[in-house]
Amino acid sequence: MTSADGAFVAFERVQKSYDGINLVVKDLNLSMPKGEFLTMLGPSGSGKTTCLMMLAGFETATHGDILLDGVSINNIPPHKRGIGMVFQNYALFPHMSVAENLSFPLEVRKIGKSEREEKVKRALDMVQMGSFAGRRPAQLSGGQQQRIALARALVFEPELVLMDEPLGALDKQLRETLQFEITNLAHELGITTVYVTHDQTEALTMSDRVAVFDDGRIQQLAPPDELYEKPENSFVAQFIGENNTLEGVVEQIKGNTCIVKLDSGDIIDAVPVNVSAVGDRTKVSIRPERVEFNRERLHDDAHTLKAEVLEFIYMGDIFRTRLRVAGTDEFIIKTRNAPDQQRLTPGDMIEIGWLAEDCRALDA
Ligand code: ADP
Ligand code: MG
């Protein structure tokens, strides 16, 4: 029995070192069901590309196993793994037409001419590039080239597609359009996808699950809403979305809540996530939209803090307010622009608080 039973893609205790000394991937465990869209998200150098390269077969694991459909692929060469790939820099063959670029992976797989033509046409239609078959890559825009790269990765109908920052070179609007097209295609075709990015918005909007990488390890693997709302450690809380951090010491733990004495001397309520005992140092994490500054939603016995408004920004749909509170000048709250929502002015003194369940006591 292994943890990967029934998984389509599995990494089992995988390590990678390029120089025989430093591990750039450390004890990686991951298993994906068929059809899942999983994103590896993390800062530059955290080991994402290395993991993708090992799965593709261009790098070998120093330790551990990688399984595809239950079979170890450590000794299967890249072109026999049936994996489609898309990279940031397109990597189309410049001397070939669009149709020839797409036909190439089919020729390699010894597919006959008429079937090739049919598949190329279908793949081009899929990415709305049907009328560009005769062009050279240089005659296409960046977004169009990336659509062709995507079509080329899909043309031989792989069960698994790997994408490494495929939209990194494109402007924001095009990126958003293609994000939508890629996830739609992947789900429609039932393709299992491993997608790499350092862009958290991209990861959150596209993925069934996100593996947050840092320092060669998966820090948390969860669906987007869980990552944002229930970060398991300070790294994830800081890396995903906007976050307020307050530092202090655990004073009391009672089941699902704990009391933290902040370094400023203030007392707050939190969920003990990543602290184990009274006396532990902690960084508590609270999202800007979960802070209340009227007491309506708070329990009567909730602790509150006095805060000074430093900045009030009208953003249309929301108000973004920066506060001085508990020794920091960088505490952000976000409130919805509703008819009855109070607008604040720098210098105002307010009282803020939160439900203990919205505030997480994490590792310091
Ligand atoms: P990411 O894709 O998350 O930015 P990488 O997997 O590219 O991270 O890199 C992880 C670490 O491995 C980095 O420290 C990087 O410098 C190192 N590294 C990546 N590729 C090689 C290589 N071919 N030879 C030596 N070191 C490498
Ligand atoms: Mg990379």
Short mmCIF file of C-alpha atoms and ligand atoms in Angstrom, two decimals:
data_model
loop_
_atom_site.label_atom_id
_atom_site.label_comp_id
_atom_site.label_asym_id
_atom_site.label_seq_id
_atom_site.Cartn_x
_atom_site.Cartn_y
_atom_site.Cartn_z
CA MET A 1 0.00 0.00 0.00
CA THR A 2 1.18 3.48 -0.78
CA SER A 3 -0.35 6.90 -0.26
CA ALA A 4 -0.68 7.13 -4.04
CA ASP A 5 -3.16 4.28 -4.48
CA GLY A 6 -5.67 5.30 -7.12
CA ALA A 7 -3.84 8.55 -7.94
CA PHE A 8 -3.12 9.48 -11.55
CA VAL A 9 0.01 11.46 -10.72
CA ALA A 10 2.00 10.84 -7.55
CA PHE A 11 5.23 12.13 -6.07
CA GLU A 12 6.40 9.93 -3.22
CA ARG A 13 9.10 11.25 -0.91
CA VAL A 14 10.82 12.92 -3.85
CA GLN A 15 14.06 14.79 -3.32
CA LYS A 16 16.23 16.58 -5.84
CA SER A 17 19.75 17.89 -5.64
CA TYR A 18 21.61 19.30 -8.64
CA ASP A 19 25.00 19.51 -6.93
CA GLY A 20 24.87 16.54 -4.56
CA ILE A 21 24.81 18.85 -1.55
CA ASN A 22 21.79 21.15 -1.51
CA LEU A 23 18.29 19.75 -1.77
CA VAL A 24 16.16 22.05 -3.92
CA VAL A 25 13.20 19.67 -3.54
CA LYS A 26 12.79 18.17 -0.07
CA ASP A 27 10.64 15.17 0.67
CA LEU A 28 7.84 16.01 -1.71
CA ASN A 29 4.59 14.06 -1.45
CA LEU A 30 1.71 14.82 -3.77
CA SER A 31 -1.05 12.81 -5.33
CA MET A 32 -3.50 13.95 -7.95
CA PRO A 33 -6.68 12.29 -9.16
CA LYS A 34 -7.38 12.11 -12.89
CA GLY A 35 -8.86 15.29 -14.35
CA GLU A 36 -7.58 17.57 -11.61
CA PHE A 37 -6.19 21.04 -12.37
CA LEU A 38 -3.42 21.52 -9.82
CA THR A 39 -1.20 24.58 -9.56
CA MET A 40 2.25 24.76 -8.05
CA LEU A 41 2.52 28.30 -6.67
CA GLY A 42 5.54 29.79 -4.96
CA PRO A 43 8.32 32.37 -5.08
CA SER A 44 11.14 32.16 -7.59
CA GLY A 45 13.60 29.41 -6.68
CA SER A 46 11.16 27.40 -4.56
CA GLY A 47 11.49 24.28 -6.74
CA LYS A 48 8.37 24.41 -8.96
CA THR A 49 10.08 24.03 -12.33
CA THR A 50 12.33 21.30 -10.99
CA CYS A 51 9.25 19.29 -9.97
CA LEU A 52 7.68 19.78 -13.39
CA MET A 53 10.91 18.76 -15.13
CA MET A 54 11.11 15.58 -13.08
CA LEU A 55 7.51 14.74 -13.96
CA ALA A 56 8.24 15.41 -17.64
CA GLY A 57 11.38 13.31 -17.50
CA PHE A 58 13.94 16.02 -18.28
CA GLU A 59 15.39 15.73 -14.77
CA THR A 60 15.69 12.66 -12.56
CA ALA A 61 14.76 12.56 -8.89
CA THR A 62 17.71 12.12 -6.52
CA HIS A 63 15.48 10.12 -4.19
CA GLY A 64 11.89 8.85 -4.19
CA ASP A 65 9.40 7.84 -6.83
CA ILE A 66 7.20 9.54 -9.39
CA LEU A 67 4.22 7.51 -10.56
CA LEU A 68 1.89 7.96 -13.49
CA ASP A 69 -1.27 5.90 -13.33
CA GLY A 70 0.34 3.78 -10.63
CA VAL A 71 3.52 3.01 -12.62
CA SER A 72 6.91 4.42 -11.68
CA ILE A 73 8.11 6.58 -14.56
CA ASN A 74 11.66 7.05 -13.32
CA ASN A 75 13.01 4.99 -16.21
CA ILE A 76 10.61 6.02 -18.96
CA PRO A 77 12.11 8.59 -21.38
CA PRO A 78 10.25 11.91 -21.82
CA HIS A 79 8.77 11.24 -25.27
CA LYS A 80 7.24 7.97 -24.08
CA ARG A 81 5.36 9.55 -21.15
CA GLY A 82 2.54 10.97 -23.32
CA ILE A 83 2.71 14.35 -21.62
CA GLY A 84 1.86 17.67 -23.32
CA MET A 85 3.95 20.67 -22.30
CA VAL A 86 3.64 24.44 -22.56
CA PHE A 87 6.35 26.89 -21.48
CA GLN A 88 6.56 30.64 -21.05
CA ASN A 89 8.71 31.22 -24.12
CA TYR A 90 6.38 29.44 -26.56
CA ALA A 91 9.16 27.23 -28.04
CA LEU A 92 7.41 26.97 -31.40
CA PHE A 93 9.61 25.94 -34.34
CA PRO A 94 10.22 29.25 -36.16
CA HIS A 95 10.85 27.73 -39.60
CA MET A 96 7.58 25.77 -39.60
CA SER A 97 4.06 27.02 -40.26
CA VAL A 98 1.49 26.84 -37.50
CA ALA A 99 0.00 23.69 -39.04
CA GLU A 100 3.45 22.07 -39.33
CA ASN A 101 4.19 22.92 -35.70
CA LEU A 102 1.04 21.12 -34.65
CA SER A 103 1.56 18.24 -37.02
CA PHE A 104 5.04 17.52 -35.67
CA PRO A 105 4.08 15.77 -32.41
CA LEU A 106 1.68 13.61 -34.45
CA GLU A 107 4.38 12.64 -36.98
CA VAL A 108 6.65 11.66 -34.09
CA ARG A 109 3.85 9.38 -32.95
CA LYS A 110 3.52 7.89 -36.46
CA ILE A 111 -0.01 9.08 -37.07
CA GLY A 112 -1.16 8.98 -40.73
CA LYS A 113 -1.53 12.09 -42.89
CA SER A 114 -5.31 12.38 -43.08
CA GLU A 115 -5.74 11.78 -39.36
CA ARG A 116 -3.01 14.34 -38.69
CA GLU A 117 -4.79 16.97 -40.75
CA GLU A 118 -8.02 16.30 -38.94
CA LYS A 119 -6.44 16.54 -35.48
CA VAL A 120 -4.50 19.71 -36.36
CA LYS A 121 -7.67 21.38 -37.57
CA ARG A 122 -9.57 20.38 -34.45
CA ALA A 123 -6.79 21.60 -32.14
CA LEU A 124 -6.58 24.96 -33.95
CA ASP A 125 -10.34 25.41 -33.76
CA MET A 126 -10.18 24.64 -30.07
CA VAL A 127 -7.98 27.69 -29.46
CA GLN A 128 -9.83 29.82 -32.04
CA MET A 129 -6.89 29.91 -34.42
CA GLY A 130 -8.43 27.98 -37.32
CA SER A 131 -7.60 30.66 -39.89
CA PHE A 132 -3.91 30.92 -38.97
CA ALA A 133 -2.72 27.47 -40.09
CA GLY A 134 -0.46 28.82 -42.86
CA ARG A 135 1.34 31.51 -40.84
CA ARG A 136 4.82 31.36 -39.36
CA PRO A 137 5.18 31.96 -35.58
CA ALA A 138 6.93 35.31 -36.27
CA GLN A 139 3.74 36.50 -37.99
CA LEU A 140 1.70 36.03 -34.80
CA SER A 141 1.29 38.13 -31.65
CA GLY A 142 2.50 36.81 -28.30
CA GLY A 143 -0.98 35.76 -27.28
CA GLN A 144 -1.56 33.99 -30.58
CA GLN A 145 1.76 32.16 -30.31
CA GLN A 146 0.82 31.01 -26.86
CA ARG A 147 -2.53 29.74 -28.13
CA ILE A 148 -0.63 27.74 -30.77
CA ALA A 149 1.72 26.37 -28.11
CA LEU A 150 -1.33 25.28 -26.16
CA ALA A 151 -2.87 23.66 -29.25
CA ARG A 152 0.40 21.85 -29.91
CA ALA A 153 0.44 20.47 -26.37
CA LEU A 154 -3.13 19.22 -26.77
CA VAL A 155 -3.07 17.99 -30.38
CA PHE A 156 -2.00 14.44 -29.55
CA GLU A 157 -4.65 14.24 -26.85
CA PRO A 158 -2.35 13.69 -23.88
CA GLU A 159 -3.90 12.66 -20.59
CA LEU A 160 -1.51 14.91 -18.69
CA VAL A 161 -0.47 18.46 -19.57
CA LEU A 162 2.27 20.43 -17.80
CA MET A 163 2.44 24.21 -18.06
CA ASP A 164 5.28 26.32 -16.70
CA GLU A 165 4.33 30.01 -16.39
CA PRO A 166 2.71 29.85 -19.84
CA LEU A 167 1.17 33.32 -19.55
CA GLY A 168 4.11 35.07 -17.87
CA ALA A 169 5.10 37.11 -20.91
CA LEU A 170 1.63 38.39 -21.76
CA ASP A 171 -0.18 41.53 -20.68
CA LYS A 172 -2.82 41.43 -17.98
CA GLN A 173 -5.94 41.40 -20.12
CA LEU A 174 -4.70 38.68 -22.44
CA ARG A 175 -3.55 36.68 -19.45
CA GLU A 176 -7.03 36.78 -17.95
CA THR A 177 -8.66 35.70 -21.23
CA LEU A 178 -6.24 32.79 -21.65
CA GLN A 179 -6.54 31.75 -17.99
CA PHE A 180 -10.22 31.28 -18.62
CA GLU A 181 -9.68 29.43 -21.92
CA ILE A 182 -7.07 27.08 -20.48
CA THR A 183 -9.18 26.01 -17.50
CA ASN A 184 -12.25 25.57 -19.71
CA LEU A 185 -10.35 23.42 -22.21
CA ALA A 186 -8.73 21.33 -19.51
CA HIS A 187 -12.06 20.62 -17.85
CA GLU A 188 -13.92 20.00 -21.12
CA LEU A 189 -11.29 17.56 -22.36
CA GLY A 190 -10.90 15.95 -18.94
CA ILE A 191 -7.15 16.57 -19.01
CA THR A 192 -5.11 16.33 -15.83
CA THR A 193 -3.07 19.52 -15.56
CA VAL A 194 -0.08 20.60 -13.51
CA TYR A 195 0.28 24.36 -13.85
CA VAL A 196 3.19 26.38 -12.48
CA THR A 197 3.00 30.07 -11.62
CA HIS A 198 4.30 32.62 -9.13
CA ASP A 199 1.11 34.67 -9.56
CA GLN A 200 -1.29 33.97 -6.70
CA THR A 201 -4.34 35.43 -8.44
CA GLU A 202 -3.75 33.13 -11.38
CA ALA A 203 -3.39 30.16 -9.04
CA LEU A 204 -6.51 30.98 -7.05
CA THR A 205 -8.75 31.62 -10.06
CA MET A 206 -7.69 28.65 -12.21
CA SER A 207 -7.13 25.71 -9.91
CA ASP A 208 -8.99 22.88 -8.28
CA ARG A 209 -6.14 22.73 -5.75
CA VAL A 210 -3.01 24.78 -5.18
CA ALA A 211 0.29 23.48 -3.79
CA VAL A 212 2.08 26.41 -2.17
CA PHE A 213 5.84 25.93 -2.48
CA ASP A 214 8.58 27.49 -0.43
CA ASP A 215 12.14 26.36 -0.01
CA GLY A 216 11.66 23.04 -1.81
CA ARG A 217 8.65 22.01 0.25
CA ILE A 218 4.90 22.11 -0.14
CA GLN A 219 3.78 24.44 2.64
CA GLN A 220 0.11 23.74 2.08
CA LEU A 221 -1.94 21.87 -0.49
CA ALA A 222 -5.60 22.87 -0.59
CA PRO A 223 -8.44 24.30 -2.70
CA PRO A 224 -8.17 28.09 -3.22
CA ASP A 225 -10.81 29.11 -0.66
CA GLU A 226 -9.24 26.95 2.02
CA LEU A 227 -5.77 28.37 1.33
CA TYR A 228 -7.06 31.90 1.69
CA GLU A 229 -9.38 31.37 4.63
CA LYS A 230 -7.50 28.69 6.54
CA PRO A 231 -3.76 29.16 6.02
CA GLU A 232 -1.86 26.58 8.03
CA ASN A 233 1.27 28.62 8.62
CA SER A 234 2.58 32.19 8.49
CA PHE A 235 4.23 31.73 5.11
CA VAL A 236 0.96 30.79 3.43
CA ALA A 237 -0.98 33.52 5.29
CA GLN A 238 1.48 36.14 4.03
CA PHE A 239 1.92 34.75 0.53
CA ILE A 240 -1.76 34.36 -0.33
CA GLY A 241 -3.85 37.51 -0.40
CA GLU A 242 -3.59 40.55 1.82
CA ASN A 243 -3.00 39.77 5.48
CA ASN A 244 -2.58 41.54 8.80
CA THR A 245 0.01 40.10 11.15
CA LEU A 246 0.23 40.82 14.87
CA GLU A 247 2.89 39.24 17.08
CA GLY A 248 2.55 38.07 20.64
CA VAL A 249 2.50 35.19 23.12
CA VAL A 250 -0.23 32.59 23.76
CA GLU A 251 -1.73 33.24 27.20
CA GLN A 252 -4.52 30.71 27.34
CA ILE A 253 -5.81 27.86 25.15
CA LYS A 254 -9.40 26.70 25.56
CA GLY A 255 -10.46 24.18 22.94
CA ASN A 256 -11.02 26.01 19.66
CA THR A 257 -9.95 29.43 20.83
CA CYS A 258 -6.97 30.96 22.48
CA ILE A 259 -6.09 34.27 24.02
CA VAL A 260 -2.98 36.00 22.76
CA LYS A 261 -1.18 38.80 24.55
CA LEU A 262 0.30 40.98 21.81
CA ASP A 263 3.72 42.59 22.22
CA SER A 264 1.83 45.89 22.51
CA GLY A 265 0.15 44.53 25.67
CA ASP A 266 -3.26 44.23 23.96
CA ILE A 267 -5.29 41.05 24.38
CA ILE A 268 -7.00 39.34 21.41
CA ASP A 269 -8.92 36.16 20.58
CA ALA A 270 -7.79 33.67 17.92
CA VAL A 271 -7.98 30.07 16.73
CA PRO A 272 -4.90 28.11 17.84
CA VAL A 273 -3.72 26.68 14.49
CA ASN A 274 -0.01 26.33 14.71
CA VAL A 275 0.70 26.86 18.39
CA SER A 276 0.75 24.10 20.94
CA ALA A 277 1.18 25.55 24.41
CA VAL A 278 0.77 28.56 26.63
CA GLY A 279 3.92 30.67 26.33
CA ASP A 280 4.45 29.94 22.61
CA ARG A 281 5.30 32.95 20.48
CA THR A 282 2.86 33.42 17.63
CA LYS A 283 2.05 35.52 14.60
CA VAL A 284 -1.69 35.96 14.40
CA SER A 285 -3.24 36.41 10.99
CA ILE A 286 -6.43 38.30 10.22
CA ARG A 287 -7.79 39.17 6.76
CA PRO A 288 -8.67 42.86 6.17
CA GLU A 289 -12.30 42.10 5.26
CA ARG A 290 -12.88 40.12 8.48
CA VAL A 291 -12.18 43.01 10.81
CA GLU A 292 -15.27 44.62 12.34
CA PHE A 293 -15.30 48.20 13.50
CA ASN A 294 -18.77 48.37 14.82
CA ARG A 295 -19.61 45.79 17.42
CA GLU A 296 -22.72 44.40 15.77
CA ARG A 297 -21.31 41.08 14.64
CA LEU A 298 -19.05 40.57 17.65
CA HIS A 299 -19.82 38.48 20.69
CA ASP A 300 -20.35 40.52 23.83
CA ASP A 301 -17.22 39.15 25.41
CA ALA A 302 -15.00 39.60 22.31
CA HIS A 303 -11.83 41.56 22.91
CA THR A 304 -11.52 44.83 20.99
CA LEU A 305 -8.64 47.16 20.18
CA LYS A 306 -8.46 50.93 19.95
CA ALA A 307 -7.25 52.08 16.56
CA GLU A 308 -6.44 55.40 14.90
CA VAL A 309 -7.38 55.93 11.26
CA LEU A 310 -4.26 56.92 9.26
CA GLU A 311 -5.63 56.68 5.75
CA PHE A 312 -9.04 56.14 4.16
CA ILE A 313 -9.13 55.17 0.50
CA TYR A 314 -12.32 55.13 -1.52
CA MET A 315 -11.97 52.32 -4.07
CA GLY A 316 -15.49 52.24 -5.52
CA ASP A 317 -16.71 48.84 -4.43
CA ILE A 318 -14.82 48.88 -1.15
CA PHE A 319 -13.20 51.25 1.33
CA ARG A 320 -9.63 50.46 2.28
CA THR A 321 -8.56 51.92 5.61
CA ARG A 322 -5.09 51.88 7.14
CA LEU A 323 -4.93 51.93 10.91
CA ARG A 324 -2.45 52.42 13.71
CA VAL A 325 -3.19 49.64 16.14
CA ALA A 326 -1.28 47.41 18.57
CA GLY A 327 2.07 48.91 17.66
CA THR A 328 1.76 48.76 13.86
CA ASP A 329 0.95 51.47 11.30
CA GLU A 330 0.17 48.95 8.58
CA PHE A 331 -3.07 47.38 9.75
CA ILE A 332 -5.54 47.26 6.85
CA ILE A 333 -9.28 46.87 6.98
CA LYS A 334 -11.60 46.59 4.00
CA THR A 335 -15.27 47.42 4.18
CA ARG A 336 -17.94 47.09 1.52
CA ASN A 337 -19.30 50.31 0.07
CA ALA A 338 -22.86 49.89 1.34
CA PRO A 339 -25.31 52.79 1.83
CA ASP A 340 -25.11 52.52 5.62
CA GLN A 341 -21.33 51.98 5.80
CA GLN A 342 -19.57 54.66 7.80
CA ARG A 343 -16.81 56.56 5.95
CA LEU A 344 -13.78 57.36 8.07
CA THR A 345 -11.37 60.29 8.23
CA PRO A 346 -7.68 60.28 9.22
CA GLY A 347 -7.44 61.04 12.92
CA ASP A 348 -10.68 59.22 13.80
CA MET A 349 -10.41 56.85 16.75
CA ILE A 350 -12.34 53.61 16.30
CA GLU A 351 -12.73 50.31 18.08
CA ILE A 352 -11.97 47.17 16.06
CA GLY A 353 -12.49 43.49 16.75
CA TRP A 354 -13.21 40.18 15.09
CA LEU A 355 -14.77 36.80 15.63
CA ALA A 356 -12.12 34.53 17.14
CA GLU A 357 -12.75 32.04 14.32
CA ASP A 358 -11.56 34.62 11.74
CA CYS A 359 -8.19 35.13 13.42
CA ARG A 360 -5.50 32.43 13.28
CA ALA A 361 -2.63 31.97 15.71
CA LEU A 362 0.24 30.67 13.51
CA ASP A 363 3.94 29.91 13.91
CA ALA A 364 6.11 32.89 14.82
P1 ADP B 1 11.20 27.80 -9.44
O1 ADP B 1 10.67 27.20 -10.71
O2 ADP B 1 10.26 27.64 -8.29
O3 ADP B 1 11.62 29.23 -9.62
P2 ADP B 1 13.48 26.02 -9.79
O4 ADP B 1 12.96 24.65 -9.71
O5 ADP B 1 13.76 26.57 -11.14
O6 ADP B 1 12.51 27.00 -8.98
O7 ADP B 1 14.81 26.15 -8.93
C1 ADP B 1 14.94 25.63 -7.62
C2 ADP B 1 16.39 25.77 -7.20
O8 ADP B 1 17.20 24.91 -7.99
C3 ADP B 1 16.96 27.18 -7.40
O9 ADP B 1 17.82 27.44 -6.33
C4 ADP B 1 17.72 27.05 -8.70
O10 ADP B 1 18.79 27.97 -8.72
C5 ADP B 1 18.21 25.62 -8.68
N1 ADP B 1 18.33 25.05 -10.05
C6 ADP B 1 17.32 24.97 -10.96
N2 ADP B 1 17.74 24.36 -12.10
C7 ADP B 1 19.05 24.05 -11.90
C8 ADP B 1 20.05 23.39 -12.71
N3 ADP B 1 19.76 22.94 -13.93
N4 ADP B 1 21.28 23.25 -12.16
C9 ADP B 1 21.55 23.69 -10.91
N5 ADP B 1 20.67 24.31 -10.11
C10 ADP B 1 19.42 24.50 -10.58
MG MG B 2 10.37 28.16 -12.60
#
